[in-house]
Coordinates of C-alpha atoms in Angstrom, one line a residue:
X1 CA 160.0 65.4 -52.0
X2 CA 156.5 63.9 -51.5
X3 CA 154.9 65.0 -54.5
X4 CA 151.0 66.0 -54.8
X5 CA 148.5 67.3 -56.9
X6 CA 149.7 70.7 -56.1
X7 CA 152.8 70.2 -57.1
X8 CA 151.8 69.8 -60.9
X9 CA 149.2 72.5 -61.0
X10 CA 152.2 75.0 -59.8
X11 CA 154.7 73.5 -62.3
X12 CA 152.8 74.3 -65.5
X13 CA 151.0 77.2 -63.5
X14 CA 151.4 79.3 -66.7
X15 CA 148.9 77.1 -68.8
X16 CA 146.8 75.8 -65.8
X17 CA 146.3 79.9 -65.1
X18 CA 145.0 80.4 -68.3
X19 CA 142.3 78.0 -68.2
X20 CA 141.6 79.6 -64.6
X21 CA 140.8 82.2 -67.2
X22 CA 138.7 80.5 -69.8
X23 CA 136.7 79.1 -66.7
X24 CA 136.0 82.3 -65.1
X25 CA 134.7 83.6 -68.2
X26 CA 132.8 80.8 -69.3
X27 CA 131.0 80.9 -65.6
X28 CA 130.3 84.7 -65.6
X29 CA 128.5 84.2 -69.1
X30 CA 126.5 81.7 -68.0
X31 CA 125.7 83.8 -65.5
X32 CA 125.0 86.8 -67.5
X33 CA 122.5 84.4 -69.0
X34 CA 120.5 83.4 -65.6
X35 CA 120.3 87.4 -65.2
X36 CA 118.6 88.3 -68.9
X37 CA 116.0 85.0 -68.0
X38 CA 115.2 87.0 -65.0
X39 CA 115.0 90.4 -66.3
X40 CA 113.5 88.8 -69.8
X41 CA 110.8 87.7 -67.5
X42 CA 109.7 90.5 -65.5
X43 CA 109.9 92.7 -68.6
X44 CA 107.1 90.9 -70.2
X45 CA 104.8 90.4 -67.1
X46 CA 105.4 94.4 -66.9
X47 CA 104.4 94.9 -70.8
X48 CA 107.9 95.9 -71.9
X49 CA 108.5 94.7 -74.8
X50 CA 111.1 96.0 -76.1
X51 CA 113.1 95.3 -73.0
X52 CA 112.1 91.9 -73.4
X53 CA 113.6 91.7 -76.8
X54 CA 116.8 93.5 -75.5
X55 CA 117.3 90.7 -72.5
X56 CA 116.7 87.6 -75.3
X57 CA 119.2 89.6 -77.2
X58 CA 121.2 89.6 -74.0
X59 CA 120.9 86.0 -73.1
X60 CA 121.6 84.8 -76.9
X61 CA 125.0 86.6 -77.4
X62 CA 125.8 85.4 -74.5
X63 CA 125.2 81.5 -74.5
X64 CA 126.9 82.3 -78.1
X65 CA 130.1 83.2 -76.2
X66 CA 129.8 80.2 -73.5
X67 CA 130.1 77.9 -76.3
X68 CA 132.7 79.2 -77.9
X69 CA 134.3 79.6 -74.2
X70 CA 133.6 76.0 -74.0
X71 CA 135.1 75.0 -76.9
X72 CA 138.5 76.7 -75.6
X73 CA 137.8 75.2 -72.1
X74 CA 138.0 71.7 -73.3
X75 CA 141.0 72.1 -75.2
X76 CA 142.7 73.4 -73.0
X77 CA 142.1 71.0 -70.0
X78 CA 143.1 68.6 -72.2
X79 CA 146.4 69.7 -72.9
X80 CA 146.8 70.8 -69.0
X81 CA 146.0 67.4 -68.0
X82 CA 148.5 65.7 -70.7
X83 CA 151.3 67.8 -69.4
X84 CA 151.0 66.9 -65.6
X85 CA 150.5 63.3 -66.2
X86 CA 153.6 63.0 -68.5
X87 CA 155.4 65.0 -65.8
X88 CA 153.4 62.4 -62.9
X89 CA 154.9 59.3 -65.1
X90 CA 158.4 61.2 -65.8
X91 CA 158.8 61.6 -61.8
X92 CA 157.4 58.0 -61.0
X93 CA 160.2 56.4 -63.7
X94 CA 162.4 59.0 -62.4
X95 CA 162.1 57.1 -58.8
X96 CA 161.7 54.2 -59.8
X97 CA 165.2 54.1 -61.5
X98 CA 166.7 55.4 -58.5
X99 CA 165.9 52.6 -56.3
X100 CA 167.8 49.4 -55.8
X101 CA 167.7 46.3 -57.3
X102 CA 165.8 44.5 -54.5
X103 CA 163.4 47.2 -54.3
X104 CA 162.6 47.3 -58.2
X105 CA 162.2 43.4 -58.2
X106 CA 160.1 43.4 -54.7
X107 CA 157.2 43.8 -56.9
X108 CA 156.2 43.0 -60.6
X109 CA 156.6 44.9 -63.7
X110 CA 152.9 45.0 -64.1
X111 CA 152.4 46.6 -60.7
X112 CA 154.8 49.4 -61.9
X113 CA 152.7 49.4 -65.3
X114 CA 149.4 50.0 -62.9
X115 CA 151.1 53.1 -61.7
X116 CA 151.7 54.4 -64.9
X117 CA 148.3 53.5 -66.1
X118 CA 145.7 53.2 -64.7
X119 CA 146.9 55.4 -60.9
X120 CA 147.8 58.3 -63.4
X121 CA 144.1 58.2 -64.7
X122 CA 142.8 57.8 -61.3
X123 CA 144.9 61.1 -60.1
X124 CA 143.6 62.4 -63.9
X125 CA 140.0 61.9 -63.8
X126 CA 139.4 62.3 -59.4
X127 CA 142.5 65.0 -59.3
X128 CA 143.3 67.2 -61.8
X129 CA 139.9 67.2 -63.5
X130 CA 138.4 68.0 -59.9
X131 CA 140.6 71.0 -59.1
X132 CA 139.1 72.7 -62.4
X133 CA 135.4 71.6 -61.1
X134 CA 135.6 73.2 -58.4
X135 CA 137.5 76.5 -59.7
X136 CA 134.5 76.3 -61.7
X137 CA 131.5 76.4 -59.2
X138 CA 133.6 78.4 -57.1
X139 CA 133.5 81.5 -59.7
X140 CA 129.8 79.9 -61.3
X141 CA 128.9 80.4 -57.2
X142 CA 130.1 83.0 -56.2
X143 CA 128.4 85.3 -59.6
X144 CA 125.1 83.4 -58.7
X145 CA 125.3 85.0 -55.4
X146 CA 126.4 88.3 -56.1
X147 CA 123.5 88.0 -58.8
X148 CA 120.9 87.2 -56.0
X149 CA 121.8 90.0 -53.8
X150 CA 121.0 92.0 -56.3
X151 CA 117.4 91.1 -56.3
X152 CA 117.5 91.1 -52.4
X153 CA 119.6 90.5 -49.7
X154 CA 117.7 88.1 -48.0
X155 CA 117.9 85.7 -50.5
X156 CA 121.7 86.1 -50.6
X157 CA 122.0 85.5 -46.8
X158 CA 118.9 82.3 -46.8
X159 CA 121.5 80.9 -49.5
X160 CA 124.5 81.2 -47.5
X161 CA 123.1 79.5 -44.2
X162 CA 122.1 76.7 -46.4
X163 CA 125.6 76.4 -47.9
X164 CA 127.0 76.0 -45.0
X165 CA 124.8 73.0 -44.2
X166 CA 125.9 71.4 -46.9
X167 CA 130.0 72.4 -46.6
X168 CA 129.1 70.0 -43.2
X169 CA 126.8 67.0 -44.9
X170 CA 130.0 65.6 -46.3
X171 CA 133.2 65.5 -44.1
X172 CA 131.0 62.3 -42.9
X173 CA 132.0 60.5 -46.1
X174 CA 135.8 61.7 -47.0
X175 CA 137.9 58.7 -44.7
X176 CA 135.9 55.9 -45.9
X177 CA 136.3 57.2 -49.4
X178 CA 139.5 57.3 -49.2
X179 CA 140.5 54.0 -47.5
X180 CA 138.3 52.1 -50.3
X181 CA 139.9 54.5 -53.1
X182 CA 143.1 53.1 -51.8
X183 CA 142.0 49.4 -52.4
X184 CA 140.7 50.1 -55.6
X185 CA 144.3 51.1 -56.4
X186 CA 145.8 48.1 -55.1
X187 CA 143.0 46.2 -56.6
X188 CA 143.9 47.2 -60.2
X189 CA 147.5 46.7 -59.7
X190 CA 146.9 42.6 -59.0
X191 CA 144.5 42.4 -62.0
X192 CA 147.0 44.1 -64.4
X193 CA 149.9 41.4 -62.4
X194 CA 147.9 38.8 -62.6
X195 CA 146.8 38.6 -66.5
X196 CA 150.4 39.6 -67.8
X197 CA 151.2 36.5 -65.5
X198 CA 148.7 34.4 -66.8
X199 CA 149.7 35.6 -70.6
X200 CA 152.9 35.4 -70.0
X201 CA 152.6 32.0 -68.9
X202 CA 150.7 30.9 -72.2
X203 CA 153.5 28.8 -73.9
X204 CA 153.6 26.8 -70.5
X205 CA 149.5 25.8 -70.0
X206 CA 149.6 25.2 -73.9
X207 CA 151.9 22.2 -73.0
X208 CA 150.1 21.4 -70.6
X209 CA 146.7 21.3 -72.4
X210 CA 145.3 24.0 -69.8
X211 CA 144.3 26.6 -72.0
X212 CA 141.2 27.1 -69.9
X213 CA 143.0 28.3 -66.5
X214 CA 143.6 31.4 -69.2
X215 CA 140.1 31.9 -69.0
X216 CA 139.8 31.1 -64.9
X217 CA 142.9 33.1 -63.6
X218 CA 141.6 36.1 -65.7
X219 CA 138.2 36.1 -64.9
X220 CA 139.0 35.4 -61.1
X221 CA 141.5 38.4 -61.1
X222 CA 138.9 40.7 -62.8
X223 CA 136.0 39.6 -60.3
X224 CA 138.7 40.5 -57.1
X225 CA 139.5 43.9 -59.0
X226 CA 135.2 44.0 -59.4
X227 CA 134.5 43.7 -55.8
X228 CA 136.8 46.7 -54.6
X229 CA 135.8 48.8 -57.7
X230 CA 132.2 48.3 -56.9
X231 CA 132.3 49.0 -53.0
X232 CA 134.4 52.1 -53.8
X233 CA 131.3 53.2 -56.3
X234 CA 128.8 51.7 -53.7
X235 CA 129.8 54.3 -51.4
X236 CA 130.4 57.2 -54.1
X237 CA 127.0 56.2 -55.0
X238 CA 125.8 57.0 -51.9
X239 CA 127.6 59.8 -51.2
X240 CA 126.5 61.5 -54.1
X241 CA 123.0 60.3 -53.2
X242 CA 123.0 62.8 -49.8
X243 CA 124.8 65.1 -51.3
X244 CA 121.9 65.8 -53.6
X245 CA 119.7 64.9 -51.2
X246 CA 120.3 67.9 -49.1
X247 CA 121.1 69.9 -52.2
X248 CA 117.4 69.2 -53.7
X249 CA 116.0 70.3 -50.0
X250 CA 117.9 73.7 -49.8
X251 CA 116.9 74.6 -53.4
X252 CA 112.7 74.1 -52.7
X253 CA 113.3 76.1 -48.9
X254 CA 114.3 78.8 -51.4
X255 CA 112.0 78.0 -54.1
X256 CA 108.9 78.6 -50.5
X257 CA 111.2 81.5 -49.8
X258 CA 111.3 83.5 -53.1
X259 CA 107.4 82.6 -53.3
X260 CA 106.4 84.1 -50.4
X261 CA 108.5 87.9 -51.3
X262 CA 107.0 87.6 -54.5
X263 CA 103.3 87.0 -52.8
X264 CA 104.7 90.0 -50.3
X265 CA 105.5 92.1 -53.3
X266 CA 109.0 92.0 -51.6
X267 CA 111.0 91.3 -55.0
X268 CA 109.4 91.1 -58.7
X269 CA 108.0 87.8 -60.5
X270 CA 111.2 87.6 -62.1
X271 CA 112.8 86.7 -59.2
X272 CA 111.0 83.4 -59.3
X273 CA 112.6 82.7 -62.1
X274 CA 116.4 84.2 -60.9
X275 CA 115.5 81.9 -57.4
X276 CA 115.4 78.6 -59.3
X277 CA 118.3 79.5 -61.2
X278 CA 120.6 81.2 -58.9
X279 CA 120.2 79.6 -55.8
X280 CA 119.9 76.2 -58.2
X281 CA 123.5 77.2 -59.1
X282 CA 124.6 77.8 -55.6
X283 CA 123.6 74.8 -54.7
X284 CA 124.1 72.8 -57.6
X285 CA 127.6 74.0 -57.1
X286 CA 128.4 73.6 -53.8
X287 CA 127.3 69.5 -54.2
X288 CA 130.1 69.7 -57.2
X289 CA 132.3 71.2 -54.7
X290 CA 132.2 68.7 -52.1
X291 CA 131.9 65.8 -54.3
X292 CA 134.8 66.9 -56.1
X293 CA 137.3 67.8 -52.7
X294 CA 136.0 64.0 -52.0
X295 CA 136.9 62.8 -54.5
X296 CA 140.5 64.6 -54.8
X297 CA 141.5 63.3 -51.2
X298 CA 141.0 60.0 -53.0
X299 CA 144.0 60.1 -54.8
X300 CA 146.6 61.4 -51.9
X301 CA 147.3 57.9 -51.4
X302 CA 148.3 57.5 -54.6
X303 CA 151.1 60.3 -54.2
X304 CA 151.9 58.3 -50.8
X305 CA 152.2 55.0 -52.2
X306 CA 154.5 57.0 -55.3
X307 CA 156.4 58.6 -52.6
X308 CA 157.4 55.2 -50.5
X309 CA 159.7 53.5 -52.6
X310 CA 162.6 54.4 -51.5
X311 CA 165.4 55.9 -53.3
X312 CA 169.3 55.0 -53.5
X313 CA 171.4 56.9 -50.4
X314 CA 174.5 57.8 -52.1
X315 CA 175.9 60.0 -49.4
X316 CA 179.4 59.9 -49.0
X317 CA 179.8 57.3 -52.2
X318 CA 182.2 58.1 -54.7
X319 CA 182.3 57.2 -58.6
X320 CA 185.2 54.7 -59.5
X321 CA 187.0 54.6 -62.5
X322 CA 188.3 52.3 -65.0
X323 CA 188.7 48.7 -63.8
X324 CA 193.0 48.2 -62.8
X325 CA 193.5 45.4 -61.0
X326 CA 190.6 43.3 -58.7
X327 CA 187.5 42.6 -57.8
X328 CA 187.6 40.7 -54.5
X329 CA 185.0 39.3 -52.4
X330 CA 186.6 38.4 -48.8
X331 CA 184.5 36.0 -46.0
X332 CA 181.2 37.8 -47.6
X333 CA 178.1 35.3 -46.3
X334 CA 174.1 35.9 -47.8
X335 CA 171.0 34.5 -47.5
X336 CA 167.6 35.4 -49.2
X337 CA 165.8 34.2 -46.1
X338 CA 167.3 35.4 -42.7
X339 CA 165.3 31.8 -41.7
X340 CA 167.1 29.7 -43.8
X341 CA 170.6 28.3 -44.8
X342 CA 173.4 30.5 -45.9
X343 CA 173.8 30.3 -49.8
X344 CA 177.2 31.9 -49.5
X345 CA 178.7 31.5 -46.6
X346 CA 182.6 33.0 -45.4
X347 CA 183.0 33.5 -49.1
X348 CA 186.6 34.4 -50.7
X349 CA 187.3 34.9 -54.4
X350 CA 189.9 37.4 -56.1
X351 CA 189.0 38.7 -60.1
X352 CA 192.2 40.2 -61.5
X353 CA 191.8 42.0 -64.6
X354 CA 192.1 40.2 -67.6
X355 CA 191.2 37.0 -66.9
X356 CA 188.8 34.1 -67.0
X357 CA 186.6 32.2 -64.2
X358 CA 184.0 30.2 -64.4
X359 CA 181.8 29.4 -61.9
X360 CA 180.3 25.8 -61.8
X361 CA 177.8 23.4 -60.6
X362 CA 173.7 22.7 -60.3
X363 CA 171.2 25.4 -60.5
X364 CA 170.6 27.1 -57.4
X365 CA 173.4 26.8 -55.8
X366 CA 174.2 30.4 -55.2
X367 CA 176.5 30.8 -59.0
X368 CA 174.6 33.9 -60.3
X369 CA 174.2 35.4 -56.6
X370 CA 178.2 35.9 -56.8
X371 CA 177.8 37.9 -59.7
X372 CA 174.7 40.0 -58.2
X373 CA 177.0 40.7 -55.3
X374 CA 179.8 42.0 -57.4
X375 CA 177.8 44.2 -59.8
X376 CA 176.3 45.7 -56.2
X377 CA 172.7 44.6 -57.3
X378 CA 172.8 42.7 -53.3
X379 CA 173.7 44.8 -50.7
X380 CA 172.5 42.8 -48.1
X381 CA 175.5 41.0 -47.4
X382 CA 177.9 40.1 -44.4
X383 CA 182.1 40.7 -45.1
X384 CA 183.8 42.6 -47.7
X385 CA 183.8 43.2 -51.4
X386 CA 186.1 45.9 -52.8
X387 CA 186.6 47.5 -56.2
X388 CA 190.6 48.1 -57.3
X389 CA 190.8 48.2 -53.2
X390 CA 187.5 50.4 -52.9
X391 CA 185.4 49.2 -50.4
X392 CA 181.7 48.8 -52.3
X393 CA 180.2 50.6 -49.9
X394 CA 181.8 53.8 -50.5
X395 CA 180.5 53.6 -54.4
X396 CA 177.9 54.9 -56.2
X397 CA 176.3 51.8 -57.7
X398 CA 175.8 53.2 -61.4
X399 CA 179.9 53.8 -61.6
X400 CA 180.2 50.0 -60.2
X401 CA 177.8 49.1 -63.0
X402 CA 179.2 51.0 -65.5
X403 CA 182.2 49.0 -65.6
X404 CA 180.3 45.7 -66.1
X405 CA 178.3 44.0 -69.4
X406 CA 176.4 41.4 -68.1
X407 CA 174.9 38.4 -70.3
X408 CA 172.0 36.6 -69.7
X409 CA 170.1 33.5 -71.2
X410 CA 167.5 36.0 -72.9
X411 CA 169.4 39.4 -73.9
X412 CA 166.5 42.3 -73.8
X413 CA 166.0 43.5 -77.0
X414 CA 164.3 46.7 -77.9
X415 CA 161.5 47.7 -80.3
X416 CA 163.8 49.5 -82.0
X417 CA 166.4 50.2 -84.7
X418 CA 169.5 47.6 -85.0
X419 CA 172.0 50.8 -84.2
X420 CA 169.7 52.2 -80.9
X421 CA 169.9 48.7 -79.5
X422 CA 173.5 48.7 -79.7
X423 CA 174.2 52.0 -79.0
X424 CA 170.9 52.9 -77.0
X425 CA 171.1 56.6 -77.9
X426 CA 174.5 57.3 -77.2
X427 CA 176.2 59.5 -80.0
X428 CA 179.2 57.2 -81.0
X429 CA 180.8 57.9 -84.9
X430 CA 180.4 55.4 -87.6
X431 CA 184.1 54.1 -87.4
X432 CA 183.8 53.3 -83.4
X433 CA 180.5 51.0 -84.3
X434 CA 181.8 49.5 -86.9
X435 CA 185.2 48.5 -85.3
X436 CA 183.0 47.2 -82.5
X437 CA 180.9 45.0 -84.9
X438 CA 184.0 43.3 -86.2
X439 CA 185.0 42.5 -82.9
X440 CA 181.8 40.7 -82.2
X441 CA 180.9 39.3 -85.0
X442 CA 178.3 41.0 -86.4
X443 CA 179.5 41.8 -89.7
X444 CA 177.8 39.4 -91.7
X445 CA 174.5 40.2 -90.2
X446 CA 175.0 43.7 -90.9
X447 CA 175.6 43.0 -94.4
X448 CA 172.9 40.6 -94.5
X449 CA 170.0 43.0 -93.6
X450 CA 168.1 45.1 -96.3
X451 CA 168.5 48.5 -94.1
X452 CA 171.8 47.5 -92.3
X453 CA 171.3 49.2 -88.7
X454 CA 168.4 51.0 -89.8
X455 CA 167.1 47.4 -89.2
X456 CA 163.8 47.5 -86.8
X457 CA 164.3 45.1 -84.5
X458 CA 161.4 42.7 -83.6
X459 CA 159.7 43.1 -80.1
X460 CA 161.6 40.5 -77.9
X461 CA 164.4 40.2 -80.8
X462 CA 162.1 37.5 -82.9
X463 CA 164.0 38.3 -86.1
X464 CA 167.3 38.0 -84.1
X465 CA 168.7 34.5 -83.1
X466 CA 169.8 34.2 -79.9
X467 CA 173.5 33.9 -81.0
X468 CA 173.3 37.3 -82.4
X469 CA 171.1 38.7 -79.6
X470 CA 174.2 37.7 -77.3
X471 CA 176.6 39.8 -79.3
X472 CA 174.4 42.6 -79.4
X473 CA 174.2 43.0 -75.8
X474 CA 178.0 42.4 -75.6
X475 CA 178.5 45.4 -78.4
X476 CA 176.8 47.8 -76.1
X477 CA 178.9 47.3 -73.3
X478 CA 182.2 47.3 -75.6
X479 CA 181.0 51.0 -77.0
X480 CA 180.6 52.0 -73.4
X481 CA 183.9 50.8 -72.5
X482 CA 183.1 48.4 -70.3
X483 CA 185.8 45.2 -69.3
X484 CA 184.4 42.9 -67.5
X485 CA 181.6 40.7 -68.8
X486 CA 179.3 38.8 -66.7
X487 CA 177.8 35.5 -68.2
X488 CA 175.0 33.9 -66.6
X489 CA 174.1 30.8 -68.4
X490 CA 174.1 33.3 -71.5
X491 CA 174.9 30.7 -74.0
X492 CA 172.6 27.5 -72.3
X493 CA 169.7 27.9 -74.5
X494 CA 172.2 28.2 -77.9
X495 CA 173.1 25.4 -80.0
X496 CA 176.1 23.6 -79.4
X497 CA 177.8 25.7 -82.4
X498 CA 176.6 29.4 -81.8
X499 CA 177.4 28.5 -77.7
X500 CA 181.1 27.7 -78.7
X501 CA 181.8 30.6 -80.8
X502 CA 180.4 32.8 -78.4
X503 CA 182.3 31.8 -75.3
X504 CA 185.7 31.8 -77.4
X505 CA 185.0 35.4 -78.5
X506 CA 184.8 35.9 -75.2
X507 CA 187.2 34.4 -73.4
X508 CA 189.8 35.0 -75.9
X509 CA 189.8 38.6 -76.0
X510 CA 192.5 39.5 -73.2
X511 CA 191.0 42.8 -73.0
X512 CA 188.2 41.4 -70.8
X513 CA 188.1 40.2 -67.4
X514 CA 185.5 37.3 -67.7
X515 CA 183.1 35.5 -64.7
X516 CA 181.3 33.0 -66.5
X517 CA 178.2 30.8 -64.7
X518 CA 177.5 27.5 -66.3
X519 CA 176.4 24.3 -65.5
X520 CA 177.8 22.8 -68.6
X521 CA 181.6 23.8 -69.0
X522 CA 182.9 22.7 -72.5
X523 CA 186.2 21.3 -72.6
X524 CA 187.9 23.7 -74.9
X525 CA 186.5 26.7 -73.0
X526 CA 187.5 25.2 -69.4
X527 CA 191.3 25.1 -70.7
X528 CA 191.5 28.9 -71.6
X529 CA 190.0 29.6 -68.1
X530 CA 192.3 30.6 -65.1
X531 CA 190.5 29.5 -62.7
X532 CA 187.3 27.2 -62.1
X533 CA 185.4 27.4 -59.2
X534 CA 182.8 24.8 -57.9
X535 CA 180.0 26.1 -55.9
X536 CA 180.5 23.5 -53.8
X537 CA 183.2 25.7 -52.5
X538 CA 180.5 28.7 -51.4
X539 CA 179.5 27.1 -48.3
X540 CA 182.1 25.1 -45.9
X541 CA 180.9 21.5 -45.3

């Protein structure tokens, strides 16, 4: 469903009605107010005195009321606007974690983060906080004109013709708003992209002694993001500039208007006073009106851009269970580039469950694509590559991954608890973790720690080593019941001694079926396997 801005007002239409409410109140007080100016006025020019008294009574209570109104006004939008964009941000993530795998990586993290950010205060501030403008000037409007009529209907009709005039000044502007709106968006999402690059990349220029390109890469990304900022304001700016252009014109042609019935003795001198401030209003209003629908139409892209990344097609796929027998690749060729040469090419390998392979040989050479192909994360592929005799393109990808723990160089660890990050949520009972962390080896660590699992754990794991970060990652996937482990390269960046342990936890458990990638296969490791394979063997000679 291609979701929009009227999707969210409807969904929490119960608050967003009651600050309709608030807002209609708020713009017939201030309205009552324009009327007691008015009437204050041409009771004192006609010596009443009293009824003078009675109108600034009128016009007090009143504005009293408006600010209470606006107090309740604020508030409210507030909480309105928090809801939808948690609900904008639950539907983006929701989308996003129903993609692929080559979609999700076809951009950066940081581009996502730009959605999240600063696209949901773009749709906040031109979107949502539009929609209330202009339910605003539309009830602030249409009181001012009732109001006039009531001194005289010409003034009412006068207003009206030049309303429509301005309804017309702006459709002019609303495309090219929108097209530079749009690359503003895209704008912010390569500055956010670019610095957490060029911070990411900090360790890297510090060894190189080029601290300063931190400096240059982030003030060249924030002077790209400038340029379309500026040219979308540029022609805000002078948007805004006609807008109130014509606005300013209409309200003196009734200002000359109302002065000549008053010179006519058509209408009272208060009506002077009801002119400037009505028909002001009108006007006033319909600028915000048109300004504000201009700037809403700004953020439809936004919701396009949302709405085109595709989501997984699971029709006709069906869930697999536990892991009996094989995982078998047969003649399966891929390449990255449809231009160049094959990195897997007529491809055969058989997995049986419950034992060991290793895959060997020099980086890039096509080890860890074999295991993205069988955990289904590449689906671009030529042959065959079944489950227990299930063809993979007949299953749902998260049953396929739900049999599978897979082990990188640098486990992801989150800013959280010891127990969340090994059993990320998941209600398991004391005795199951616990067995589980025997059968890892996290004991002693356990022990060691002041809190035991109540542990925090360090953003990016600092307070973990990277021996114990492996077993972590290889505990959640034993609570889940998963089988087969994946290792890519997981134990390169480990001492010797930490490496070693880990792999023979591994491969000595003969409840796991093991694929191992390594460019380094240790002796006493390569004898428990059943099979090593050299990538050599991926493409023919």
């Amino acid at each position: 469903m291609n979701k929009n801005l009227r999707h969210y007002l409807w969904e929490f239409k119960g608050q967003n009605c009651l600050l309709v409410i608030i807002l209609f109140f708020n713009a017939l007080l201030i309205t009552l107010n324009g009327l007691g100016s008015a009437n204050a006025l041409t009771a004192l020019v006609a010596g009443k005195f009293t009824a003078f008294i009675w109108w600034v009574i009128v016009m007090t209570g009143s504005y009293a009321l408006f600010c209470f109104g606006l107090f309740l006004q604020q508030y409210q939008y507030s909480r309105c606007c928090q809801l939808m964009n948690t609900a904008i941000r639950r539907d983006v993530t929701a989308r996003l974690s129903n993609t692929t795998y080559e979609t999700y990586h076809s951009q950066s993290s940081s581009v996502y983060a730009s959605w999240l950010t600063n696209d949901v205060t773009t749709i906040d501030q031109m979107g949502f906080y539009n929609v209330m403008d202009i339910v605003t000037q539309v009830f602030t409007v249409a009181f001012a004109a009732i109001a006039l009529a009531t001194f005289h209907y010409i003034l009412l009709l006068t207003t009206l013709v030049l309303a429509v005039v301005m309804y017309l000044v702006p459709k002019v502007f609303t495309k090219p708003v929108q097209r530079r709106s749009l690359a503003m968006t895209h704008a912010n999402e390569r500055l956010m992209n670019r610095i957490s690059d060029v911070l990411t990349g900090f360790d890297a220029l510090n060894l190189l002694n080029l601290r300063k390109l931190l400096v240059q890469r982030t003030v060249a990304a924030s002077q790209d993001a400038a340029t379309h900022i500026n040219a979308w304001q540029w022609l805000n700016g002078v948007t805004s500039g006609v807008i109130n252009g014509v606005s300013g014109l209409c309200q003196n042609t009734m200002l000359l208007l109302t002065g000549f019935m008053v010179w006519r003795h058509l209408v009272p001198i208060g009506t002077i006073n009801a002119s400037l401030n009505f028909a002001g209003t009108i006007f006033a209003g319909m600028t915000g009106i048109m300004t504000s629908v201009m700037d809403m139409a700004s953020v439809a892209p936004i919701f396009e851009k949302f709405a085109a990344v595709p989501v997984r097609d699971t029709a006709g796929q069906v869930p697999v269970g536990r892991f009996h027998t094989a995982l078998q690749m047969q003649d399966v060729t891929f390449t990255y580039d449809p231009n160049s040469r094959p990195i897997l090419q007529d491809f055969s390998l058989t997995v049986a469950k419950g034992q060991k392979y290793a895959l060997i040989g020099p980086s890039g050479s096509g080890k860890s694509t074999v295991l993205n192909l069988l955990i289904g994360n590449l689906t671009d592929y030529q042959g065959i590559l079944r489950y227990d005799q299930t063809n993979y393109q007949h299953i749902t990808p998260d049953s396929l991954i739900n049999q599978v723990t897979y082990l990188d160089q640098t486990p992801f660890m989150f800013n959280d608890t010891l127990k969340n990050n090994l059993t990320m949520g998941e209600p398991y009972s004391d005795e199951t973790i616990t067995a589980v962390i025997q059968r890892v080896g996290l004991t002693d660590l356990v022990a060691s720690l002041p809190q035991g699992l109540a542990t925090m754990v360090e953003k990016d794991g600092r307070n973990l080593s990277g021996g114990q970060k492996q077993r972590v990652v290889l505990a959640r996937g034993l609570l889940q019941g998963r089988q087969i482990v994946f290792m890519d390269e997981s134990t390169a960046s480990l001492d010797p001694a930490s490496a070693q342990a880990i792999e023979e936890m591994i491969v000595t458990d003969p409840h796991l079926t093991v694929v191992m990638v390594t460019h380094h296969l240790r002796p006493t490791i390569a004898q428990q396997m059943d099979c090593v394979i050299d990538s050599a063997e991926f493409v023919p000679a």
